XYZ file of C-alpha atoms in Angstrom:
732
model
C 0.000 0.000 0.000
C 1.945 3.012 -1.272
C 0.866 6.490 -0.165
C 1.185 9.938 -1.629
C 2.058 12.878 0.541
C -1.605 13.818 0.795
C -2.510 10.292 1.976
C 0.056 10.098 4.750
C -1.213 10.002 8.277
C -0.346 13.299 9.908
C -2.704 13.206 12.898
C -4.060 10.563 15.249
C -7.475 10.836 13.615
C -6.052 10.337 10.123
C -3.989 7.550 11.627
C -7.081 5.718 12.799
C -8.383 5.680 9.218
C -5.036 4.489 7.907
C -4.968 1.683 10.496
C -8.417 0.524 9.372
C -7.366 0.464 5.713
C -4.052 -1.207 6.549
C -5.780 -4.016 8.519
C -8.137 -4.675 5.627
C -5.221 -4.720 3.203
C -3.303 -7.181 5.414
C -6.257 -9.598 5.491
C -6.736 -9.324 1.714
C -3.037 -9.831 0.919
C -2.822 -12.863 3.260
C -5.629 -14.489 1.267
C -4.033 -13.534 -2.076
C -0.717 -15.087 -0.982
C -2.417 -18.298 0.112
C -1.858 -17.744 3.827
C -5.365 -16.973 5.042
C -4.439 -18.890 8.198
C -2.124 -16.001 9.098
C -4.631 -13.256 8.288
C -5.526 -12.454 11.925
C -1.890 -12.261 13.061
C -0.959 -10.200 10.001
C -3.829 -7.761 10.618
C -2.852 -7.356 14.268
C 0.813 -6.787 13.500
C -0.097 -4.358 10.713
C -2.328 -2.386 13.113
C 0.391 -2.007 15.734
C 3.158 -1.053 13.294
C 0.997 1.567 11.558
C -0.100 2.979 14.941
C 3.558 3.174 16.007
C 4.396 4.999 12.779
C 1.590 7.509 13.335
C 2.399 8.203 16.991
C 6.197 7.958 17.004
C 7.416 7.969 13.408
C 6.122 11.241 12.037
C 3.318 9.533 10.101
C 2.863 6.368 8.046
C 4.219 6.723 4.485
C 3.502 3.213 3.225
C 2.584 -0.373 4.156
C 2.840 -3.734 2.380
C 2.507 -7.473 2.925
C 4.921 -9.705 0.973
C 5.813 -13.398 1.055
C 8.497 -14.599 3.481
C 10.050 -17.951 4.339
C 7.346 -19.857 6.152
C 4.882 -16.996 6.245
C 4.283 -13.303 5.583
C 6.404 -10.166 5.976
C 4.637 -6.943 7.016
C 6.484 -3.734 6.196
C 5.483 -0.275 7.424
C 7.338 2.894 6.449
C 7.423 6.181 8.353
C 9.099 9.578 8.145
C 11.490 9.222 11.109
C 15.114 8.068 10.999
C 14.979 7.165 14.708
C 14.799 3.378 15.312
C 11.845 1.999 17.312
C 12.298 1.293 21.017
C 10.752 -1.706 22.722
C 9.886 -0.483 26.214
C 10.249 -2.596 29.304
C 6.976 -3.939 30.685
C 5.756 -1.800 33.620
C 2.598 -1.343 35.669
C 2.854 2.430 35.246
C 3.650 2.487 31.523
C 0.688 3.074 29.222
C 2.742 2.873 26.026
C 4.923 0.294 24.286
C 2.336 -2.467 24.414
C 1.911 -2.387 20.643
C 5.524 -3.275 19.837
C 5.540 -5.852 22.621
C 2.506 -7.440 20.982
C 4.366 -7.429 17.674
C 7.327 -9.059 19.413
C 5.086 -11.807 20.761
C 3.295 -12.510 17.427
C 6.216 -12.212 14.989
C 8.958 -14.777 14.544
C 11.315 -11.899 13.667
C 10.998 -8.144 13.551
C 13.288 -5.164 13.097
C 13.899 -1.874 11.317
C 16.032 -0.666 8.392
C 16.995 2.871 7.516
C 15.756 4.309 4.229
C 16.045 7.689 2.569
C 14.173 10.188 4.711
C 12.893 7.593 7.167
C 12.818 3.875 7.928
C 10.885 0.684 7.385
C 9.774 -1.370 10.375
C 9.107 -5.000 9.448
C 7.837 -8.157 11.081
C 7.654 -11.763 9.815
C 4.583 -13.765 10.814
C 4.876 -17.557 10.509
C 2.330 -18.792 13.014
C 5.022 -19.775 15.507
C 5.199 -18.012 18.909
C 7.370 -14.915 19.067
C 9.512 -13.624 21.891
C 8.307 -13.396 25.478
C 6.671 -9.977 25.506
C 7.322 -9.529 29.213
C 11.075 -9.958 28.898
C 13.769 -7.405 28.147
C 14.414 -6.292 24.549
C 16.537 -8.626 22.518
C 19.974 -8.051 21.078
C 18.631 -7.632 17.559
C 16.289 -4.801 18.592
C 18.980 -2.988 20.542
C 21.355 -3.539 17.665
C 19.262 -1.153 15.583
C 20.872 1.590 17.653
C 24.377 0.644 16.612
C 26.807 3.420 15.865
C 26.443 2.930 12.148
C 22.708 3.710 12.086
C 22.391 6.793 9.889
C 20.024 9.307 11.467
C 20.357 11.619 8.467
C 20.894 15.355 8.476
C 23.959 17.388 7.579
C 24.516 19.107 10.939
C 27.650 17.784 12.653
C 27.236 15.761 15.812
C 28.629 16.692 19.220
C 29.531 13.990 21.675
C 28.124 14.624 25.154
C 28.932 12.668 28.308
C 26.451 13.104 31.176
C 27.511 10.376 33.591
C 25.781 7.628 35.559
C 22.079 7.656 36.435
C 20.007 4.919 38.149
C 18.542 2.712 35.428
C 15.173 2.341 37.144
C 14.827 6.134 37.379
C 15.596 6.544 33.669
C 13.034 3.964 32.623
C 10.345 5.385 34.917
C 10.993 8.977 33.799
C 10.836 8.098 30.118
C 7.733 5.978 30.667
C 6.029 8.963 32.295
C 6.739 11.207 29.295
C 5.534 8.455 26.924
C 2.287 8.340 28.914
C 1.864 12.097 28.507
C 2.451 11.906 24.750
C -0.013 9.025 24.441
C -2.711 10.902 26.392
C -2.289 14.042 24.284
C -2.489 11.964 21.132
C -5.689 10.273 22.288
C -7.169 13.592 23.415
C -6.372 15.141 20.032
C -8.036 12.229 18.277
C -11.098 12.470 20.499
C -11.361 16.221 19.970
C -11.136 15.939 16.181
C -13.713 13.150 16.205
C -16.057 15.283 18.298
C -16.016 12.793 21.179
C -14.182 14.944 23.735
C -13.629 18.649 24.420
C -11.213 20.564 22.238
C -7.658 20.955 23.441
C -6.273 24.495 23.752
C -4.656 25.448 20.411
C -1.186 25.875 21.892
C -1.177 22.244 23.071
C -0.105 21.271 19.556
C 2.955 23.460 20.136
C 3.768 21.515 23.291
C 3.536 18.219 21.423
C 5.811 19.539 18.681
C 8.356 20.563 21.319
C 8.353 16.982 22.634
C 8.637 15.562 19.110
C 11.551 17.882 18.292
C 13.520 16.398 21.170
C 12.555 12.817 20.382
C 15.993 11.706 19.170
C 17.652 12.521 22.496
C 14.737 11.094 24.479
C 14.795 7.797 22.627
C 18.589 7.576 22.787
C 18.440 7.858 26.574
C 15.620 5.338 26.670
C 17.622 2.924 24.512
C 20.642 3.149 26.793
C 18.469 2.547 29.844
C 16.865 -0.492 28.200
C 20.244 -1.901 27.258
C 21.451 -1.414 30.841
C 18.282 -3.102 32.130
C 18.927 -6.068 29.834
C 22.376 -6.430 31.368
C 20.992 -5.986 34.864
C 23.116 -2.855 35.405
C 21.820 -0.690 38.296
C 23.078 2.494 36.626
C 23.197 3.713 33.046
C 26.047 5.803 31.696
C 24.457 8.401 29.476
C 26.452 9.213 26.338
C 24.826 11.061 23.443
C 25.771 12.317 19.976
C 23.542 15.252 19.083
C 23.558 18.303 16.807
C 24.063 21.736 18.383
C 20.434 22.581 17.582
C 19.379 19.980 20.168
C 20.182 22.593 22.866
C 17.274 24.786 21.790
C 15.065 21.724 21.378
C 15.985 20.602 24.909
C 14.957 23.905 26.462
C 11.674 23.955 24.538
C 11.089 20.357 25.652
C 11.636 21.282 29.329
C 9.282 24.282 29.073
C 6.634 22.138 27.382
C 6.734 19.510 30.124
C 6.539 22.199 32.808
C 3.356 23.550 31.216
C 1.955 20.049 30.813
C 2.582 19.505 34.521
C 0.333 22.500 35.197
C -2.476 20.701 33.344
C -1.805 17.583 35.403
C -1.936 19.545 38.683
C -5.237 21.092 37.629
C -6.639 17.589 36.969
C -7.112 18.387 33.285
C -5.359 15.128 32.421
C -5.491 11.544 33.609
C -1.705 11.332 33.784
C -0.295 12.427 37.132
C 2.103 15.321 37.569
C 5.784 14.548 37.047
C 7.154 12.906 40.222
C 9.781 15.035 41.997
C 12.624 12.581 41.318
C 11.813 12.644 37.597
C 11.735 16.432 37.630
C 15.135 16.542 39.334
C 16.586 14.212 36.702
C 15.029 16.160 33.835
C 16.267 19.544 35.015
C 19.751 18.105 35.610
C 20.263 16.414 32.274
C 18.666 19.231 30.248
C 20.902 21.839 31.906
C 24.040 19.711 31.484
C 23.149 18.837 27.892
C 22.524 22.465 26.927
C 25.720 23.633 28.644
C 27.900 21.100 26.842
C 26.277 21.480 23.432
C 26.545 25.275 23.441
C 30.102 25.245 24.756
C 31.164 22.847 21.982
C 29.257 24.800 19.310
C 31.063 28.021 20.306
C 34.452 26.314 20.226
C 34.922 26.389 23.972
C 35.810 23.502 26.170
C 32.730 22.160 27.915
C 32.909 22.025 31.727
C 32.825 18.638 33.391
C 29.212 17.623 33.970
C 27.916 17.814 37.509
C 27.354 14.234 38.732
C 23.699 13.375 39.161
C 24.302 12.347 42.776
C 25.614 15.827 43.565
C 22.595 17.387 41.893
C 20.341 15.196 44.017
C 22.119 16.314 47.176
C 21.695 19.943 46.132
C 18.013 19.290 45.450
C 17.614 17.686 48.868
C 19.203 20.723 50.464
C 16.957 23.051 48.461
C 13.869 21.027 49.349
C 14.853 21.011 53.025
C 15.158 24.805 52.969
C 11.886 25.110 51.097
C 10.200 22.801 53.588
C 11.490 24.853 56.508
C 10.302 28.022 54.825
C 6.934 26.422 54.097
C 6.577 25.212 57.671
C 7.401 28.650 59.013
C 5.024 30.313 56.576
C 2.334 27.900 57.753
C 3.213 28.746 61.371
C 2.958 32.457 60.625
C -0.410 31.838 58.983
C -1.563 29.862 62.026
C -0.341 32.634 64.308
C -2.163 35.244 62.209
C -5.359 33.183 62.349
C -5.074 32.740 66.115
C -4.177 36.388 66.688
C -7.171 37.556 64.664
C -9.465 36.475 67.494
C -7.080 37.233 70.384
C -8.787 40.013 72.332
C -6.425 40.182 75.317
C -2.644 40.343 75.797
C -2.853 36.918 77.437
C -4.550 35.421 74.380
C -1.975 37.091 72.107
C 0.921 35.666 74.120
C -0.608 32.183 74.180
C -1.090 32.133 70.391
C 2.351 33.399 69.424
C 4.323 31.413 71.982
C 2.797 28.031 71.226
C 3.368 28.411 67.490
C 6.746 30.118 67.855
C 8.235 27.546 70.242
C 7.156 24.717 67.940
C 8.413 26.389 64.753
C 11.802 27.331 66.227
C 12.164 24.097 68.212
C 12.757 26.227 71.279
C 12.356 24.888 74.808
C 10.601 27.953 76.203
C 9.336 31.402 75.353
C 7.774 34.446 76.946
C 6.181 37.813 76.234
C 6.959 40.810 78.456
C 5.142 44.160 78.280
C 5.937 47.778 79.059
C 3.592 49.494 81.499
C 3.826 52.385 83.935
C 4.744 49.906 86.675
C 8.345 49.205 87.663
C 8.103 45.558 86.642
C 7.513 44.214 83.141
C 4.219 42.269 83.166
C 4.407 38.716 81.837
C 1.054 37.995 80.125
C 2.232 34.638 78.833
C 5.060 32.102 79.004
C 5.594 28.456 78.045
C 8.275 25.972 79.021
C 9.726 27.813 82.045
C 9.831 26.340 85.544
C 8.502 28.280 88.512
C 11.940 29.597 89.485
C 12.514 31.190 86.079
C 8.946 32.493 85.950
C 9.464 34.196 89.289
C 12.643 35.877 87.962
C 10.876 36.973 84.780
C 8.019 38.491 86.774
C 10.566 40.552 88.711
C 12.316 41.831 85.572
C 12.375 45.621 85.309
C 12.965 47.843 82.313
C 16.436 48.864 83.536
C 17.579 45.272 84.181
C 20.641 43.940 82.367
C 18.659 41.093 80.851
C 17.960 40.331 77.162
C 14.294 41.358 77.040
C 14.890 44.596 78.967
C 17.878 45.474 76.751
C 15.816 44.810 73.598
C 13.098 47.076 75.002
C 15.471 49.906 75.924
C 17.514 49.848 72.715
C 14.936 48.692 70.203
C 17.483 46.201 68.872
C 17.108 42.402 68.893
C 19.432 40.330 71.065
C 20.872 37.094 69.584
C 22.853 34.890 71.974
C 24.171 31.855 70.085
C 26.025 30.014 72.860
C 26.109 29.708 76.623
C 29.487 31.449 76.725
C 28.123 34.434 74.812
C 25.003 34.458 76.973
C 26.870 34.432 80.295
C 29.510 36.910 79.079
C 27.001 39.528 77.906
C 24.429 38.911 80.650
C 26.029 37.694 83.890
C 22.631 37.909 85.629
C 21.537 34.917 83.540
C 24.188 32.649 85.050
C 22.361 29.916 86.882
C 18.962 31.258 85.845
C 18.274 28.620 83.150
C 20.675 25.733 83.543
C 19.483 23.994 80.381
C 19.604 27.063 78.153
C 22.419 27.204 75.595
C 21.111 29.986 73.331
C 18.547 32.752 73.579
C 16.982 35.532 71.560
C 14.908 38.553 72.563
C 13.327 40.969 70.093
C 11.361 44.174 70.720
C 7.653 44.395 69.910
C 7.070 47.688 68.107
C 4.152 49.341 66.316
C 4.812 52.600 64.454
C 7.899 53.290 66.534
C 6.111 52.630 69.832
C 7.555 49.773 71.894
C 4.977 47.588 73.556
C 7.113 44.779 74.931
C 9.557 42.035 74.035
C 9.397 38.458 72.776
C 12.018 35.972 74.007
C 12.844 32.322 73.196
C 15.299 29.940 74.866
C 17.048 26.952 73.249
C 18.601 23.819 74.725
C 21.435 23.765 72.142
C 23.853 26.299 70.734
C 22.059 28.095 67.924
C 23.405 29.884 64.880
C 20.602 32.272 64.012
C 20.860 32.456 60.207
C 19.115 35.127 58.155
C 16.044 32.983 57.477
C 15.576 32.254 61.163
C 16.074 35.867 62.181
C 13.560 37.013 59.582
C 11.051 34.480 60.900
C 11.467 35.659 64.506
C 11.143 39.297 63.439
C 8.005 38.484 61.399
C 6.599 36.693 64.437
C 7.400 39.741 66.571
C 5.727 42.085 64.071
C 2.531 40.024 64.101
C 2.617 39.875 67.885
C 3.141 43.627 68.214
C 0.181 44.464 65.984
C -2.034 41.981 67.836
C -0.931 43.366 71.207
C -1.600 46.896 70.065
C -5.060 45.875 68.885
C -5.763 44.023 72.146
C -4.620 46.978 74.253
C -6.716 49.416 72.235
C -9.673 47.066 72.547
C -9.180 46.797 76.292
C -8.963 50.587 76.603
C -12.089 50.971 74.499
C -13.858 48.380 76.614
C -12.850 50.222 79.793
C -14.172 53.491 78.364
C -17.418 51.800 77.307
C -17.889 50.261 80.730
C -17.229 53.558 82.497
C -19.650 55.333 80.175
C -22.253 52.606 80.631
C -21.906 52.769 84.429
C -22.411 56.535 84.286
C -25.774 55.947 82.590
C -27.002 53.696 85.403
C -27.481 54.522 89.086
C -24.360 53.606 91.068
C -26.601 51.706 93.473
C -30.292 51.401 94.134
C -31.766 53.283 97.050
C -33.390 51.437 99.934
C -37.163 51.673 99.664
C -38.795 51.373 103.098
C -40.851 48.223 103.349
C -39.836 47.012 99.869
C -37.167 44.711 98.404
C -35.721 46.036 95.117
C -33.020 44.796 92.707
C -31.939 45.459 89.136
C -29.724 43.914 86.481
C -28.049 45.235 83.375
C -26.147 43.042 80.888
C -24.350 44.468 77.809
C -24.609 42.815 74.433
C -21.782 41.156 72.494
C -18.329 41.768 73.933
C -19.374 44.933 75.746
C -17.336 47.169 73.444
C -20.289 49.413 72.548
C -22.547 51.314 74.906
C -26.102 50.017 74.831
C -29.322 51.987 75.006
C -31.047 50.180 77.892
C -31.334 51.983 81.212
C -33.149 51.851 84.560
C -33.391 54.174 87.546
C -35.097 54.510 90.947
C -35.131 57.797 92.831
C -37.139 59.723 95.427
C -39.689 62.047 93.829
C -41.845 64.795 95.363
C -44.445 64.051 98.021
C -42.352 61.139 99.342
C -43.147 58.806 96.470
C -40.559 56.716 94.652
C -40.009 57.073 90.893
C -39.176 53.968 88.863
C -38.117 54.104 85.205
C -36.830 51.647 82.657
C -36.333 52.191 78.931
C -34.599 51.361 75.696
C -33.044 54.069 73.510
C -32.638 53.345 69.801
C -29.102 52.546 68.622
C -25.805 51.989 70.394
C -22.607 53.883 71.000
C -22.041 57.520 71.975
C -25.229 58.746 70.253
C -27.371 56.283 72.201
C -25.507 57.187 75.395
C -26.298 60.861 74.891
C -30.016 60.137 74.473
C -29.998 57.778 77.467
C -28.451 60.466 79.656
C -31.000 62.987 78.361
C -33.934 60.679 79.181
C -32.717 59.801 82.692
C -31.903 63.336 83.729
C -35.058 64.756 82.132
C -37.211 62.271 84.056
C -35.492 63.150 87.313
C -35.922 66.851 86.667
C -39.593 66.506 85.716
C -40.446 64.611 88.915
C -39.246 67.562 90.984
C -42.328 69.524 89.891
C -44.800 66.987 88.455
C -46.721 64.089 90.002
C -48.674 62.747 87.009
C -46.823 59.916 85.182
C -48.688 60.594 81.924
C -47.749 64.290 81.996
C -44.141 63.395 82.794
C -43.986 61.109 79.738
C -45.513 63.733 77.456
C -42.972 66.308 78.615
C -40.173 63.764 78.080
C -41.443 63.290 74.515
C -41.224 67.027 73.910
C -37.717 67.181 75.369
C -36.623 64.486 72.925
C -38.164 66.373 70.011
C -36.545 69.645 71.091
C -33.111 68.043 71.393
C -33.225 66.171 68.068
C -31.624 67.441 64.880
C -33.519 66.973 61.638
C -31.705 63.728 60.754
C -31.454 62.361 64.298
C -33.313 59.245 65.351
C -33.633 60.270 69.016
C -36.477 58.056 70.126
C -37.009 55.425 72.768
C -39.486 53.221 74.545
C -39.883 53.731 78.266
C -42.111 52.983 81.208
C -42.252 55.329 84.175
C -44.116 54.997 87.438
C -44.633 56.600 90.820
C -44.872 54.187 93.726
C -46.722 54.957 96.941
C -46.316 52.649 99.917
C -48.960 53.751 102.391
C -51.610 51.317 103.563
C -51.096 49.449 100.242
C -48.340 49.479 97.670
C -49.692 51.161 94.522
C -47.721 51.816 91.376
C -49.103 54.371 88.908
C -47.486 53.605 85.503
C -47.245 55.422 82.166
C -45.811 53.662 79.111
C -44.549 54.737 75.738
C -44.376 51.569 73.611
C -42.590 49.471 76.235
C -42.915 45.658 76.770
C -45.436 44.380 79.330
C -44.944 44.476 83.085
C -45.118 41.138 84.888
C -46.574 40.600 88.344
C -46.137 37.394 90.286
C -48.788 37.135 92.952
C -48.131 35.494 96.304
C -50.234 32.565 95.088
C -47.685 31.878 92.346
C -49.896 33.156 89.510
C -48.034 35.354 86.976
C -49.898 38.223 85.264
C -48.887 40.174 82.170
C -49.843 43.834 82.376
C -49.814 45.402 78.899
C -49.619 49.142 79.425
C -49.025 49.905 75.727
C -48.427 53.325 74.213
C -46.194 54.376 71.332
C -42.605 55.472 70.712
C -41.357 58.615 72.423
C -39.479 61.298 70.509
C -41.285 60.661 67.195
C -44.638 62.475 67.239
C -45.640 65.816 68.726
C -48.683 64.166 70.293
C -47.354 60.884 71.706
C -49.419 57.816 72.472
C -49.000 57.406 76.234
C -50.960 54.763 78.148
C -51.375 54.497 81.908
C -52.447 51.937 84.482
C -52.337 51.300 88.232
C -51.047 48.137 89.867
C -51.650 47.258 93.506
C -49.133 44.945 95.140
C -49.890 42.761 98.143
C -47.415 41.077 100.542
C -45.524 38.329 98.678
C -46.165 39.922 95.253
C -43.283 40.540 92.852
C -43.233 43.221 90.115
C -40.801 42.925 87.173
C -40.063 45.656 84.610
C -37.810 44.672 81.698
C -36.512 45.746 78.288
C -37.002 43.949 74.976
C -33.409 42.619 75.127
C -34.764 40.041 77.581
C -37.653 38.674 75.578
C -35.863 38.967 72.186
C -32.699 37.102 73.196
C -32.134 34.485 70.479
C -30.691 31.032 70.025
C -30.916 29.350 66.618
C -33.672 31.799 65.731
C -35.740 31.013 68.839
C -36.693 33.970 71.068
C -36.647 33.806 74.860
C -40.163 35.408 74.824
C -42.302 36.817 77.589
C -43.333 33.239 78.373
C -39.699 32.518 79.215
C -39.862 35.288 81.817
C -43.048 33.779 83.203
C -41.300 30.433 83.625
C -38.555 32.120 85.664
C -41.115 33.857 87.881
C -43.140 30.673 88.293
C -40.526 29.411 90.741
C -40.670 30.570 94.329
C -39.189 34.054 94.671
C -37.429 34.555 97.989
C -35.934 37.947 97.168
C -35.826 40.595 94.449
C -32.117 39.889 93.904
C -32.761 36.158 93.472
C -35.463 36.844 90.863
C -33.265 39.302 88.936
C -30.278 36.946 88.984
C -32.395 33.959 87.911
C -33.768 35.946 84.960
C -30.307 37.066 83.829
C -28.904 33.528 83.982
C -31.891 32.039 82.153
C -31.524 34.537 79.297
C -27.768 33.959 79.007
C -28.250 30.193 79.024
C -30.824 30.495 76.255
C -28.582 32.748 74.131
C -25.440 30.646 74.602
C -23.747 33.307 76.714
C -23.676 35.983 73.976
C -26.428 38.578 73.599
C -27.221 40.489 70.426
C -28.884 43.296 72.403
C -28.364 44.646 75.881
C -30.959 43.910 78.538
C -32.139 45.440 81.789
C -34.707 44.541 84.421
C -35.982 46.010 87.702
C -37.637 43.810 90.354
C -39.773 45.085 93.260
C -40.935 42.611 95.887
C -43.339 43.262 98.720
C -42.156 41.163 101.647
C -44.766 38.951 103.263
C -45.029 38.359 106.963
C -42.337 35.663 106.787
C -39.674 37.845 105.127
């Protein structure tokens, strides 16, 4: 079957058509030559040789079946001068099975050079061929003899690379063969419309691999020959044109890009194993160096032995692993510090990660304050004696952390001799310490403290290690600064919140009173809930509780306005409804156009004469609850609307009479709207708390607070307040 240039298989898809035609031709020719009994073997051998020509020979240029002694001779021509290579059988190799099948079916097979290419032939006689699982035979390897003419006019350069483990060579070449095979199959599937199209530049990658095929196959041949001899290493020796240097670099770049596809799971073939990558980078670099030196007329340097390259790679990988581990530690520290709200939490996070990353035996964080001593918010690995010394350390001490704080410079002590010479006070302080470092913790030029680590062995702090410690210190300093600012803000918020509540409740004759207030979240913002009890005119007691819209300084300003306005109004007024209407006007007068200065509130005047009577006025506040001495709990809905919104507010009033043993509870909506998994605490939750026997106002208030916190998982999304008034019975 002769082919014109237009008929030659130039792609895997075209190749599949050629294989089909070649199989049919082999069956027909076997019948014509009177050997129909060999038709199946001839068709199979023809299929494999044509496929090999398409994938590895630059395309099939012709195929024929002719008579041979005792059988048939199948001849397949291709466009490559490179002899075929019979790969060693391997569980990981996906290629080479075709030629091994040919070897098992054919009595003889081989290859002969021709002008512009070669002919690969096989003789089928019906007798078993070679053992396909065994190593390649002498006759196959002989095709690579020195006298095989690879064509071309470019002079050859002899390159010696040295010894490489044979198993590594075979595995590395098998991996590349697998990649080529998968790309070929993917290209065929894409052209047939069976699979997704490959990116256009993938053809460029395949061409780069093909352009370096001569060197690849030469190395593979030498490895196979060494495997046949049972040699553990293969001495690589190549004869290549100078242009192979460019082809080698393109080949390396192509495989690097293909590895990216493998990592992204765009291919079935796995990414190049690290030992293969080390071998590839070594032999490509050495090959390029020697070829270019020889081409320029210079003497090529002696190749670096592969073993030395491996040692260098191990060293590089060890450094990379250390860097990766430290980067991971820094990431872990950053993650832990993100939620560290106190200096103690900051110290715990950085010390645990830092000691592990540096393989230190102990570490500590010391802070600067106005006190004479340097506080120690955290330490790990120190015994009680050392901890006691550290807690006594002052800023003017001649100790590493204090010196780092005073000077702003890190202290690196790499041996016990250096430690004891520079800091005599450390002698006997840490018997097991051989080395030590202390670095200042600074934020924008402001020193907050120092970070110190101790080591059980002499330590040479190289640049990488020093950079890691300084990075750790920088993260710690920023976290400490944030924690200190947060603590200061929390202190300010708490002081401001306390100023909005009565410092203590007055004693009401004949009554038991208590109140609670609980901030929301972490207590950083000032809430809008408030309560108050004070003595009004005519000897009656005023009770108020409310909820101002919003949080923060704006809410605090409105809360203060409401409390002080109520107190001022009760100096001249005795009608709760009138007091609430005047409060509404005060809120309107104080509000800017864009302000939302409104609130809900309930205000009452309590008279304890022959009976305890509470006259209440409400502006949109939650119900009042009364627990009678019998244990029955009543909800008293006073009602009304928001204050500070309308000129004519909706104010509702009611009167409640309390008997001995009765308990009155006023609360804000933060109590009944406390949530857990979307479930509110509700007014019924308050009723359940009051259903239990109430022995005192304090006990009822505390029980309510704990029940709400338990329901909300300890964290509130709104602040809450409650006031409890109990009328003692005869037994209390």
